[in-house]
Coordinates of C-alpha atoms and ligand atoms in Angstrom, one line a residue:
X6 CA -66.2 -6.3 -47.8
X7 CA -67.8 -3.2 -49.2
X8 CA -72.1 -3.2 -49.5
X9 CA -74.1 -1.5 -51.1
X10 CA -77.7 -1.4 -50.0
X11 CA -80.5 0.2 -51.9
X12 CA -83.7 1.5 -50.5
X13 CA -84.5 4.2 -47.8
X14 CA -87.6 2.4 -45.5
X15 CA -87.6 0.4 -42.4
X16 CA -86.6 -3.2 -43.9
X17 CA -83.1 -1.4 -44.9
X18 CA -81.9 0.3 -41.6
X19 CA -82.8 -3.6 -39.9
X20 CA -80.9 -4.9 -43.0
X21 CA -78.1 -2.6 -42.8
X22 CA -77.9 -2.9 -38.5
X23 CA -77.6 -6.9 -39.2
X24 CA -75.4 -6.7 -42.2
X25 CA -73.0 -4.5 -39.7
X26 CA -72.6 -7.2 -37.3
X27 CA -71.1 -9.6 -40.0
X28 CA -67.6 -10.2 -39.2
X29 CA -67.0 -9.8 -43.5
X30 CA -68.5 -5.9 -43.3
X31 CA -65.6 -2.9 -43.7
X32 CA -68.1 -0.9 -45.0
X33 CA -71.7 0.2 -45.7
X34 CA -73.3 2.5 -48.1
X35 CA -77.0 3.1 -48.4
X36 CA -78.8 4.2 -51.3
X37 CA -80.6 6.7 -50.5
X38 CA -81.0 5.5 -46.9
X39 CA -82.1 7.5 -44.0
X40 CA -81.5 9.3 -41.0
X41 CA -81.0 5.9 -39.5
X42 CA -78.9 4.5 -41.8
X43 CA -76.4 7.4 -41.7
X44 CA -75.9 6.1 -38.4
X45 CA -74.0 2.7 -39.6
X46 CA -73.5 3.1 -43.3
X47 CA -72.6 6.2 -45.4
X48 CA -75.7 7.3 -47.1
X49 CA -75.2 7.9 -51.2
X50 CA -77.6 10.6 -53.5
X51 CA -78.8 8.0 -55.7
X52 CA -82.6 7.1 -56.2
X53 CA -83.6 3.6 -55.4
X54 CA -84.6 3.2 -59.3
X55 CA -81.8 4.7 -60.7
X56 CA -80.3 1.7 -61.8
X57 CA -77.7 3.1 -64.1
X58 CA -76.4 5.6 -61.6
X59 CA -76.5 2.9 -58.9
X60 CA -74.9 0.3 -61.2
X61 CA -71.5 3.0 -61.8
X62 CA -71.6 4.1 -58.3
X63 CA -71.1 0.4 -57.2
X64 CA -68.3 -0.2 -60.1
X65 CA -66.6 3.0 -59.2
X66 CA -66.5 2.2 -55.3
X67 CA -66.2 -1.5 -56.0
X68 CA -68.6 -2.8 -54.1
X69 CA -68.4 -6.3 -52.9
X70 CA -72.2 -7.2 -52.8
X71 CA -75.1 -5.1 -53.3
X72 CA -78.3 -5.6 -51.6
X73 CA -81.7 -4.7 -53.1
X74 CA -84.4 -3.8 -50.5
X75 CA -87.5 -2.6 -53.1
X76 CA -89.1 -4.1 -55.5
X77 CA -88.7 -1.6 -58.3
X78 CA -85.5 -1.8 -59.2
X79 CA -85.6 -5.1 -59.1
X80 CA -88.9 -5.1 -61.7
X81 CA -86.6 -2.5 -64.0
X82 CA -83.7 -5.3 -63.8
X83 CA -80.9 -4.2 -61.5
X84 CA -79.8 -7.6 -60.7
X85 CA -79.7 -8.3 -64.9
X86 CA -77.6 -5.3 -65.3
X87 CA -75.2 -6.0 -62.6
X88 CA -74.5 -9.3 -63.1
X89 CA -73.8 -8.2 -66.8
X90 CA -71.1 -6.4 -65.4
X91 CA -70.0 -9.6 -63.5
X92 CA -70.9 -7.4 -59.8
X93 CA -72.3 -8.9 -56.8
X94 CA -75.9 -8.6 -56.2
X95 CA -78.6 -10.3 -53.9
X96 CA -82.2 -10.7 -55.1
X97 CA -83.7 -11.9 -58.7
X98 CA -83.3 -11.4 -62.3
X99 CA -86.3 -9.0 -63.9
X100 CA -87.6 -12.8 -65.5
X101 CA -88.0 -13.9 -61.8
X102 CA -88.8 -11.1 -60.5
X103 CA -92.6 -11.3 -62.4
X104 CA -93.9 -13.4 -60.1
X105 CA -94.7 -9.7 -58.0
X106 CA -94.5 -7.2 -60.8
X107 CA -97.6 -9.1 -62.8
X108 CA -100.5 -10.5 -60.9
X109 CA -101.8 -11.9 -64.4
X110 CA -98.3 -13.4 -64.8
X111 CA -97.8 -14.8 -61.0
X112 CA -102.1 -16.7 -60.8
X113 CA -101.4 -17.8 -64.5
X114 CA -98.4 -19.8 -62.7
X115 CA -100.1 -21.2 -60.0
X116 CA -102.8 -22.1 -61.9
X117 CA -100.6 -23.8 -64.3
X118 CA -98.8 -25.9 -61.6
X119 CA -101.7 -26.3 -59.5
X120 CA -100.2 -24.1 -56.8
X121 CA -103.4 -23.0 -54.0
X122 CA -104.9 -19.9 -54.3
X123 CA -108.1 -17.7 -55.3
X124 CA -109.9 -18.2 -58.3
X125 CA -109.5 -16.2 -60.7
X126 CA -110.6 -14.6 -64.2
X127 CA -108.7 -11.6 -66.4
X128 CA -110.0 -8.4 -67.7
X129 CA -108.1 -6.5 -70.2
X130 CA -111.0 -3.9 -70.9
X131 CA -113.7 -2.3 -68.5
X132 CA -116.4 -4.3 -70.7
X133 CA -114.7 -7.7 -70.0
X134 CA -114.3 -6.2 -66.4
X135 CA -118.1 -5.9 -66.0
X136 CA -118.9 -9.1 -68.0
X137 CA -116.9 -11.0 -65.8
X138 CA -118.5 -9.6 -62.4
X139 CA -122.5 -9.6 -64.4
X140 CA -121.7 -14.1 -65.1
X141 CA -122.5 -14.7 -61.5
X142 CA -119.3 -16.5 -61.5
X143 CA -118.2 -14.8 -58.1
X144 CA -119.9 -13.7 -54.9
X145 CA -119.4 -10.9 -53.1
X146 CA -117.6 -9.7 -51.8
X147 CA -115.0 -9.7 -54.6
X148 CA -111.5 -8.7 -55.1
X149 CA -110.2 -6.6 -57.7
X150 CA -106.4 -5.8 -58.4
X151 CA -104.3 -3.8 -60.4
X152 CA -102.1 -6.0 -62.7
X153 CA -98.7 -4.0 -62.1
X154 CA -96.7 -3.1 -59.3
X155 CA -98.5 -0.4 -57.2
X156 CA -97.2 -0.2 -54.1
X157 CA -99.6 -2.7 -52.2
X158 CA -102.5 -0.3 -52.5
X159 CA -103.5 -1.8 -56.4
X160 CA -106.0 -4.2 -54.1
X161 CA -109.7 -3.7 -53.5
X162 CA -112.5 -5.6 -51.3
X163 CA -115.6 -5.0 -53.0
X164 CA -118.6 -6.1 -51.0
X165 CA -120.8 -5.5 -53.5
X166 CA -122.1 -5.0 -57.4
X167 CA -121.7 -1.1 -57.5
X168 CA -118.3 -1.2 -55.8
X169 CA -116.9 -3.3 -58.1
X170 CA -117.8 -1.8 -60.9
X171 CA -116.4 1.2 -59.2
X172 CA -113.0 -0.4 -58.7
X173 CA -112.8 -1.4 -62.0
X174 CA -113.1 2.5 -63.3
X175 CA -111.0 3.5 -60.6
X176 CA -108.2 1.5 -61.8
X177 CA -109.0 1.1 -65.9
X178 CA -110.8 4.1 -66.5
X179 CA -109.2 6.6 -64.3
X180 CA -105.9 4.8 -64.2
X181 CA -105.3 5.6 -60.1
X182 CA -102.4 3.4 -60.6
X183 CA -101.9 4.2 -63.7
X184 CA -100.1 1.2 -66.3
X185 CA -100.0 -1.0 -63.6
X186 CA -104.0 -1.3 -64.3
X187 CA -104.0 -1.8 -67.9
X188 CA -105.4 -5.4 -66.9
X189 CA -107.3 -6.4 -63.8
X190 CA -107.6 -10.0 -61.8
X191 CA -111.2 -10.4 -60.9
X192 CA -110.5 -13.2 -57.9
X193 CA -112.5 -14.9 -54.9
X194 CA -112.3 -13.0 -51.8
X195 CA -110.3 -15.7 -49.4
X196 CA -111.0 -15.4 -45.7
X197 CA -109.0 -16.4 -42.7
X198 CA -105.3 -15.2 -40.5
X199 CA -102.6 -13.9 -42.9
X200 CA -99.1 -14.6 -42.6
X201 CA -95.9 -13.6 -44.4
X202 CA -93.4 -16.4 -45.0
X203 CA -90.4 -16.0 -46.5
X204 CA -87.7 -18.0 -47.7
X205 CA -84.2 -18.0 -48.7
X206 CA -84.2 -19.3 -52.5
X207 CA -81.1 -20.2 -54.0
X208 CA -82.8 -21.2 -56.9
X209 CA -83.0 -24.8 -56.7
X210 CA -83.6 -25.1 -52.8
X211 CA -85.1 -22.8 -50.6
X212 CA -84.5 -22.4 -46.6
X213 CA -87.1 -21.0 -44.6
X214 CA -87.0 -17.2 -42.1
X215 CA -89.2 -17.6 -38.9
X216 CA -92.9 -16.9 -39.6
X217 CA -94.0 -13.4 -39.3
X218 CA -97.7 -11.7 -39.3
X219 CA -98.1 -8.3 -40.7
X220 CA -101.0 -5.7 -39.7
X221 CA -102.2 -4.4 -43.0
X222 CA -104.8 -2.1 -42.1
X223 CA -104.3 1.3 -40.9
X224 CA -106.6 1.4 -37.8
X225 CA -107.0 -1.1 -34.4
X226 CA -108.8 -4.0 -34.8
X227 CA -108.0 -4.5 -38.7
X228 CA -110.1 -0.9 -39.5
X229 CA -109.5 1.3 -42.5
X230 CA -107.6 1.0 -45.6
X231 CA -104.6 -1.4 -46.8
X232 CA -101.1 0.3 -46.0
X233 CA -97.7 -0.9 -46.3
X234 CA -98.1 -2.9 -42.9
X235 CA -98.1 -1.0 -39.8
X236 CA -96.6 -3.7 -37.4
X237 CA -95.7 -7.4 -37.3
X238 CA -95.0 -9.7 -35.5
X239 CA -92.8 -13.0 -35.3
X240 CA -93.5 -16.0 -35.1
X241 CA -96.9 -15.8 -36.8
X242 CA -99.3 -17.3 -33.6
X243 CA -101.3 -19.3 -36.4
X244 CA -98.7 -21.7 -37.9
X245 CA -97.9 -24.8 -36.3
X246 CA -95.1 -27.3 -37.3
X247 CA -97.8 -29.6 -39.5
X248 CA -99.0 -26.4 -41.1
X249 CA -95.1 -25.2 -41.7
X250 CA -94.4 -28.5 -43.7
X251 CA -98.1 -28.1 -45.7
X252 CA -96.9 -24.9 -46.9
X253 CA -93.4 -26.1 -47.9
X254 CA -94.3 -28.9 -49.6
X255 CA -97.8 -27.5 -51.4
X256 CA -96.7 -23.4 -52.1
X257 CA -92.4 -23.0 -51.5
X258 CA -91.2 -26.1 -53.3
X259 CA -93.0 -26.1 -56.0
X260 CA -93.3 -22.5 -56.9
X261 CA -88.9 -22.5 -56.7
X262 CA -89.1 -25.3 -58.7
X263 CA -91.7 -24.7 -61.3
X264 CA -90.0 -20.8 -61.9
X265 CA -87.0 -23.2 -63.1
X266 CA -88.3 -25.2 -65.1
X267 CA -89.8 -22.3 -66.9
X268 CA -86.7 -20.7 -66.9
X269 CA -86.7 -18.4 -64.3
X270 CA -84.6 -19.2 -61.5
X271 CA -85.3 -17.6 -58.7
X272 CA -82.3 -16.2 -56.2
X273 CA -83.0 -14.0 -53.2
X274 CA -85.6 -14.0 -51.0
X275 CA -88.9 -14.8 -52.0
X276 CA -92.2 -13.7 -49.7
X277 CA -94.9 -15.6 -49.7
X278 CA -98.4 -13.9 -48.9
X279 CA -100.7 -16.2 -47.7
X280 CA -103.9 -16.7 -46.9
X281 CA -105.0 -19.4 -44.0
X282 CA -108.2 -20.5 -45.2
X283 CA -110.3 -23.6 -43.9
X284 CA -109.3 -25.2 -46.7
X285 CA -105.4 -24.9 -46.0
X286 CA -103.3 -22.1 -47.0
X287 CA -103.5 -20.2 -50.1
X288 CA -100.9 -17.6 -51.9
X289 CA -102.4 -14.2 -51.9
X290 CA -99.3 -12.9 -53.9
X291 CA -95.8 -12.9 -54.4
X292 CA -93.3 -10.8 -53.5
X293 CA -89.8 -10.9 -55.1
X294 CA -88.2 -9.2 -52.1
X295 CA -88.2 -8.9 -48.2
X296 CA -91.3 -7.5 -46.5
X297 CA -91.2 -4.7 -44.8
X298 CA -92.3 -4.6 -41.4
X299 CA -92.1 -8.1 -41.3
X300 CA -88.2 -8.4 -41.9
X301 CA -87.3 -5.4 -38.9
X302 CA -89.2 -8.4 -36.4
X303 CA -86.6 -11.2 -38.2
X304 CA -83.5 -9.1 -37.8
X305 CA -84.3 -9.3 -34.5
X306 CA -84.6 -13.0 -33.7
X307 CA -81.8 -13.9 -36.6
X308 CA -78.6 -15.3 -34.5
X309 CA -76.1 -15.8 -37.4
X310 CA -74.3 -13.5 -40.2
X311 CA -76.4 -12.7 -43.2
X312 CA -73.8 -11.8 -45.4
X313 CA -72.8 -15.4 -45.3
X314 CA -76.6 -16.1 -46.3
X315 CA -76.9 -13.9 -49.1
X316 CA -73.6 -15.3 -50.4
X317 CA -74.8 -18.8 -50.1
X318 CA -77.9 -17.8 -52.3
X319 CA -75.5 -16.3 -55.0
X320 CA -73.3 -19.2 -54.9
X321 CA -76.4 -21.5 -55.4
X322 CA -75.4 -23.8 -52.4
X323 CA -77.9 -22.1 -49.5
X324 CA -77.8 -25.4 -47.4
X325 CA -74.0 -24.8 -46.9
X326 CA -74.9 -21.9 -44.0
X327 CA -76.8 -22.9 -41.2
X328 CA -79.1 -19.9 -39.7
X329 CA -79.9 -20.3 -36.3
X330 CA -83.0 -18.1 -35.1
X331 CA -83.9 -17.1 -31.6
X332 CA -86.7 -18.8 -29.8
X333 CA -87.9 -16.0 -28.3
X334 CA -90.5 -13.8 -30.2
X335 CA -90.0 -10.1 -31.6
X336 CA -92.7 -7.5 -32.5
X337 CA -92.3 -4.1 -34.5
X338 CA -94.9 -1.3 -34.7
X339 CA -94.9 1.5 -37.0
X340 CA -95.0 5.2 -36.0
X341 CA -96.4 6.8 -39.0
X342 CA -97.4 10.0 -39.8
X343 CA -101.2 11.1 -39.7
X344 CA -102.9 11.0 -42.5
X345 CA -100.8 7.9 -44.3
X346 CA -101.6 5.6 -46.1
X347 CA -103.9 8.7 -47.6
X348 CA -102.2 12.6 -47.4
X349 CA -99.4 13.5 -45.2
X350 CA -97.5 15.6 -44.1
X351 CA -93.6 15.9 -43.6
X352 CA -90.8 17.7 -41.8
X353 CA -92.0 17.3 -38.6
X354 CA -89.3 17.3 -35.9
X355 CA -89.5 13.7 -34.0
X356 CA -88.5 14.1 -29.9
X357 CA -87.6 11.6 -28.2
X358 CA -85.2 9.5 -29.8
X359 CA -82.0 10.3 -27.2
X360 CA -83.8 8.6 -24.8
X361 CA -84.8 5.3 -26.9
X362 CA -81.4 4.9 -27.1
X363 CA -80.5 4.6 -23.0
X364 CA -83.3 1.7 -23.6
X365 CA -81.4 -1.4 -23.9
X366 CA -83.7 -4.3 -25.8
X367 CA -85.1 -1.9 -28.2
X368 CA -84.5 -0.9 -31.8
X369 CA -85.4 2.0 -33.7
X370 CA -85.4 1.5 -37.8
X371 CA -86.0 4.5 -38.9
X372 CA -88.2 5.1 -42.6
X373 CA -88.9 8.3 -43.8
X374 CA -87.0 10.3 -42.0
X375 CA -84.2 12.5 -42.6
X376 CA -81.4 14.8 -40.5
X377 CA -82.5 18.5 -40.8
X378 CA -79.6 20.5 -38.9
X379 CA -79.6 19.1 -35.5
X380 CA -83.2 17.7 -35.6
X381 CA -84.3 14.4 -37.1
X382 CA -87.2 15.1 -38.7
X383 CA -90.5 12.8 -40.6
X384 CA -90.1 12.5 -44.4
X385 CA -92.7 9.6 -45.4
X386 CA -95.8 8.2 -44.7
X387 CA -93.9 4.9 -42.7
X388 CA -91.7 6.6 -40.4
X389 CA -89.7 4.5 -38.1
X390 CA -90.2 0.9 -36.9
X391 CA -89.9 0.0 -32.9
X392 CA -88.9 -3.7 -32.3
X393 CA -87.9 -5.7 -29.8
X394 CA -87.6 -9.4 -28.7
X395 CA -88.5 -10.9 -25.1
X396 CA -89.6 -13.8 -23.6
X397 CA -92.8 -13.5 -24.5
X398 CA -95.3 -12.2 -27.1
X399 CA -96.8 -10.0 -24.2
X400 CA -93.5 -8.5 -22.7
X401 CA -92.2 -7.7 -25.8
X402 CA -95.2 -5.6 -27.2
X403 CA -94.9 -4.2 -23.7
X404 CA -91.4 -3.3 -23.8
X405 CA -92.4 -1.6 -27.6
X406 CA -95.3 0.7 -26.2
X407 CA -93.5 2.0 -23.4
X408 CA -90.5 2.3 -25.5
X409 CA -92.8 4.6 -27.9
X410 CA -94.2 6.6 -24.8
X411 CA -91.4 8.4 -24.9
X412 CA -91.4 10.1 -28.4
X413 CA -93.5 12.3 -30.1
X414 CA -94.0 14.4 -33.3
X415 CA -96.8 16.0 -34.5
X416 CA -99.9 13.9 -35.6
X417 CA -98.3 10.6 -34.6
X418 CA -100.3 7.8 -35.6
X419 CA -99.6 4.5 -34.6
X420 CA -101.6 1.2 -33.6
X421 CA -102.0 0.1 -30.4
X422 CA -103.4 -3.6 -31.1
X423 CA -100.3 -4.4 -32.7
X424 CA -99.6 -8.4 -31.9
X425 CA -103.2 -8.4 -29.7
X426 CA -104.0 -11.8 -31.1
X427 CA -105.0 -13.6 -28.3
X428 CA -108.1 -11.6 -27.5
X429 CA -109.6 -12.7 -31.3
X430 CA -108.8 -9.7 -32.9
X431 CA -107.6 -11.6 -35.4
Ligands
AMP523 P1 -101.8 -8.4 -52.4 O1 -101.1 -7.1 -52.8 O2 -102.3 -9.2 -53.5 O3 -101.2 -9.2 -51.3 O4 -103.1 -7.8 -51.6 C1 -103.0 -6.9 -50.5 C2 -103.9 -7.4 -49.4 O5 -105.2 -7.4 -49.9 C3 -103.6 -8.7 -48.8 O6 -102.7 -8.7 -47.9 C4 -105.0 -9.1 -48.3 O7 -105.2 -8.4 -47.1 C5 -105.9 -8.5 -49.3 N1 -106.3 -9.5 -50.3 C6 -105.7 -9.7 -51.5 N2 -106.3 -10.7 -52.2 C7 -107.3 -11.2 -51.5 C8 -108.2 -12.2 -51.6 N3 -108.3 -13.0 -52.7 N4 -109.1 -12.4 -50.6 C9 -109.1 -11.6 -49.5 N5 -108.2 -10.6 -49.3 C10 -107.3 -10.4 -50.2
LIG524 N1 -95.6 -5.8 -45.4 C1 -96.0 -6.2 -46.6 C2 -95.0 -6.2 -47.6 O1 -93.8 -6.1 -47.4 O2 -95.3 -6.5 -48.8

């Protein structure tokens, strides 16, 4: 078979190193990909939200199956277009694929079927905004989001009056991410461990990955601002088999179920953020896709081929392939450049990476960066993911921070509490 896999971050060089050890794979192309990537697949020109250009690449090349690792073009409707076109394509139609590109749409729904999570109200103008947050109707702190996509940085803790008002002109007013705040969701701020849990929805039944926990924030000890997640690890330390079953039954089942009966059948993988509150688990959002760091820690610990998966989900019969996962735990952390999730900079040569490789146990995904003669150099704020899977939880974040002792590039940034959850950190 010949795949197609579109994206250029972390979550595609693990998907693209697991998808090469399927015994169906001739061949891999990656769209855009990165310096990893080229390693296993053939990286191709095309932007990730090109959809056109991706869509006559795959016809021209006839690809077998095409993978979609971002959300956007899955919000612009990829997965419509190709299907249209009778090609092979894992991950939702653009209907589906609302339950992540509109928060209004996604707590409307959960509301609706009764699905947990934080209360809510909707502002469409900056008066409505402020009338909402003057009725007393929320304590602080409060959260306030963008309505549209905007690349996991649309969310903001406000602890108290003048900060929310603040967010709300930030995002209406100045439009920081700009159409995607049009609308705002005033909700409850929820407190407790996240966790990421994904599942494998074929649109009527949905099988489960092993747990993982992200680590949002950019600095030790859960400091600074929101990024894209600068480590994970898996499984998550804070769900146990009772909790596993609440969540399927209460938040996986019925959301699968519920986006079918409303016409909007989801296939691919859906990611559930939750929220472990005192008062059971609670969705936080939606994400029509895999996550990224989370899925470079799965890759790791998934014993079985996930071509086979994704075919299952097409075919609509996902309980025909049974994954087997590894017992042992994994762990990734991010090397990111400095400066990220705010202003970076890029083209930094990384050193290093000749001698990861003589390291047997570890992999290096590789994100933003990019061949530059003979140097691999940094080209995003995300810039490779180091994973590995022991024994333990310990050995394995020990194996990852001696592994990253031994490369370097200017203004490195990385964090070094990454799976610390024993000492209450989190
Ligand atoms: P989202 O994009 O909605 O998942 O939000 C990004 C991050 O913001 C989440 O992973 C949480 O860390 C935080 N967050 C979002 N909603 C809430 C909430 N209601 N209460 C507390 N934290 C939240
Ligand atoms: N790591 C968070 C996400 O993939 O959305």
């Amino acid at each position: 078979m010949k795949i197609l896999i579109i994206g250029a971050g972390g979550r595609e060089h693990a998907l693209a190193w697991k998808i090469s050890q399927s015994s169906e794979v001739k061949k891999i192309f990656c769209a855009p990909g990165n310096a990893g990537t080229a390693d296993i697949a053939e990286n191709v020109e095309i932007e990730e939200t090109d959809i056109k250009e991706l869509l006559e690449y795959a016809s021209k090349e006839k690809i077998d199956l095409t993978v979609v690792g971002p959300e956007q073009p899955l919000a612009k409707g990829i997965v419509d277009l190709f299907e249209e076109k009778e090609l092979r394509i894992f991950g939702p139609t653009k209907n589906a694929v609302e339950i992540e590109s509109s928060k209004i749409f996604s707590k409307q729904f959960m509301e609706r079927h009764r699905i947990p999570t934080a209360d809510f109200k909707i502002a469409d103008s900056l008066e409505k905004g402020k009338e909402i947050l003057g009725s007393g109707d929320f304590s602080y702190p409060v959260v306030v989001k963008a309505d549209g996509l905007a690349a996991g940085k649309g969310v903001i803790i406000c602890r108290e009056a003048d900060e929310a008002e603040n967010a709300l002109k930030t995002i209406m007013v100045d439009k920081k991410f700009g159409e995607a705040g049009e609308k705002v969701v005033i909700e409850e701020c929820l407190f407790g461990k996240e966790a990421s849990f994904m599942v494998f929805s074929d649109g009527t039944k949905a099988v489960p990955l092993v747990t993982t926990m992200d680590h949002k924030q950019v600095f030790d000890g859960d400091k600074g601002p929101n990024t894209g997640g600068m480590g994970a690890i898996s499984p998550s330390p804070f769900i146990d088999k009772i909790l596993f079953a609440e969540i399927m039954q209460t938040i996986v089942y019925p959301t699968v179920t519920r986006l079918l009966e409303e016409g909007r059948k989801y296939k691919g993988v859906l990611y559930v953020g939750l929220m472990l509150t005192e008062n059971g688990p609670k969705v936080l959002e939606y994400n029509c896709r895999f996550g990224d760091p989370e899925t470079q820690a799965q890759m790791l610990r998934m014993d079985g081929d996930l071509v086979k998966i994704m075919q299952s989900v097409i075919e609509e019969n996902v309980f025909e392939y049974d994954i087997n996962w590894s017992s042992r735990p994994s762990g990734c952390v991010i090397l990111a450049s400095g400066g990220y999730p705010e202003k970076y900079e890029k083209g930094k040569p990384i050193q290093g990476l000749a001698k990861l490789s003589s390291l047997s146990g570890i992999e290096a995904f590789h994100a933003g960066t990019k061949k530059e003669g003979n140097n691999i150099v940094t080209n995003g704020g995300r810039v490779m993911g180091i994973c590995a899977s022991e024994r333990t939880l310990d050995e394995t974040m020990e194996k990852i921070y001696m592994a990253i002792s031994r490369i370097k590039f200017e203004n490195m940034h990385f964090r070094k509490d990454i799976g610390a959850v024993k000492e209450g950190k989190k």
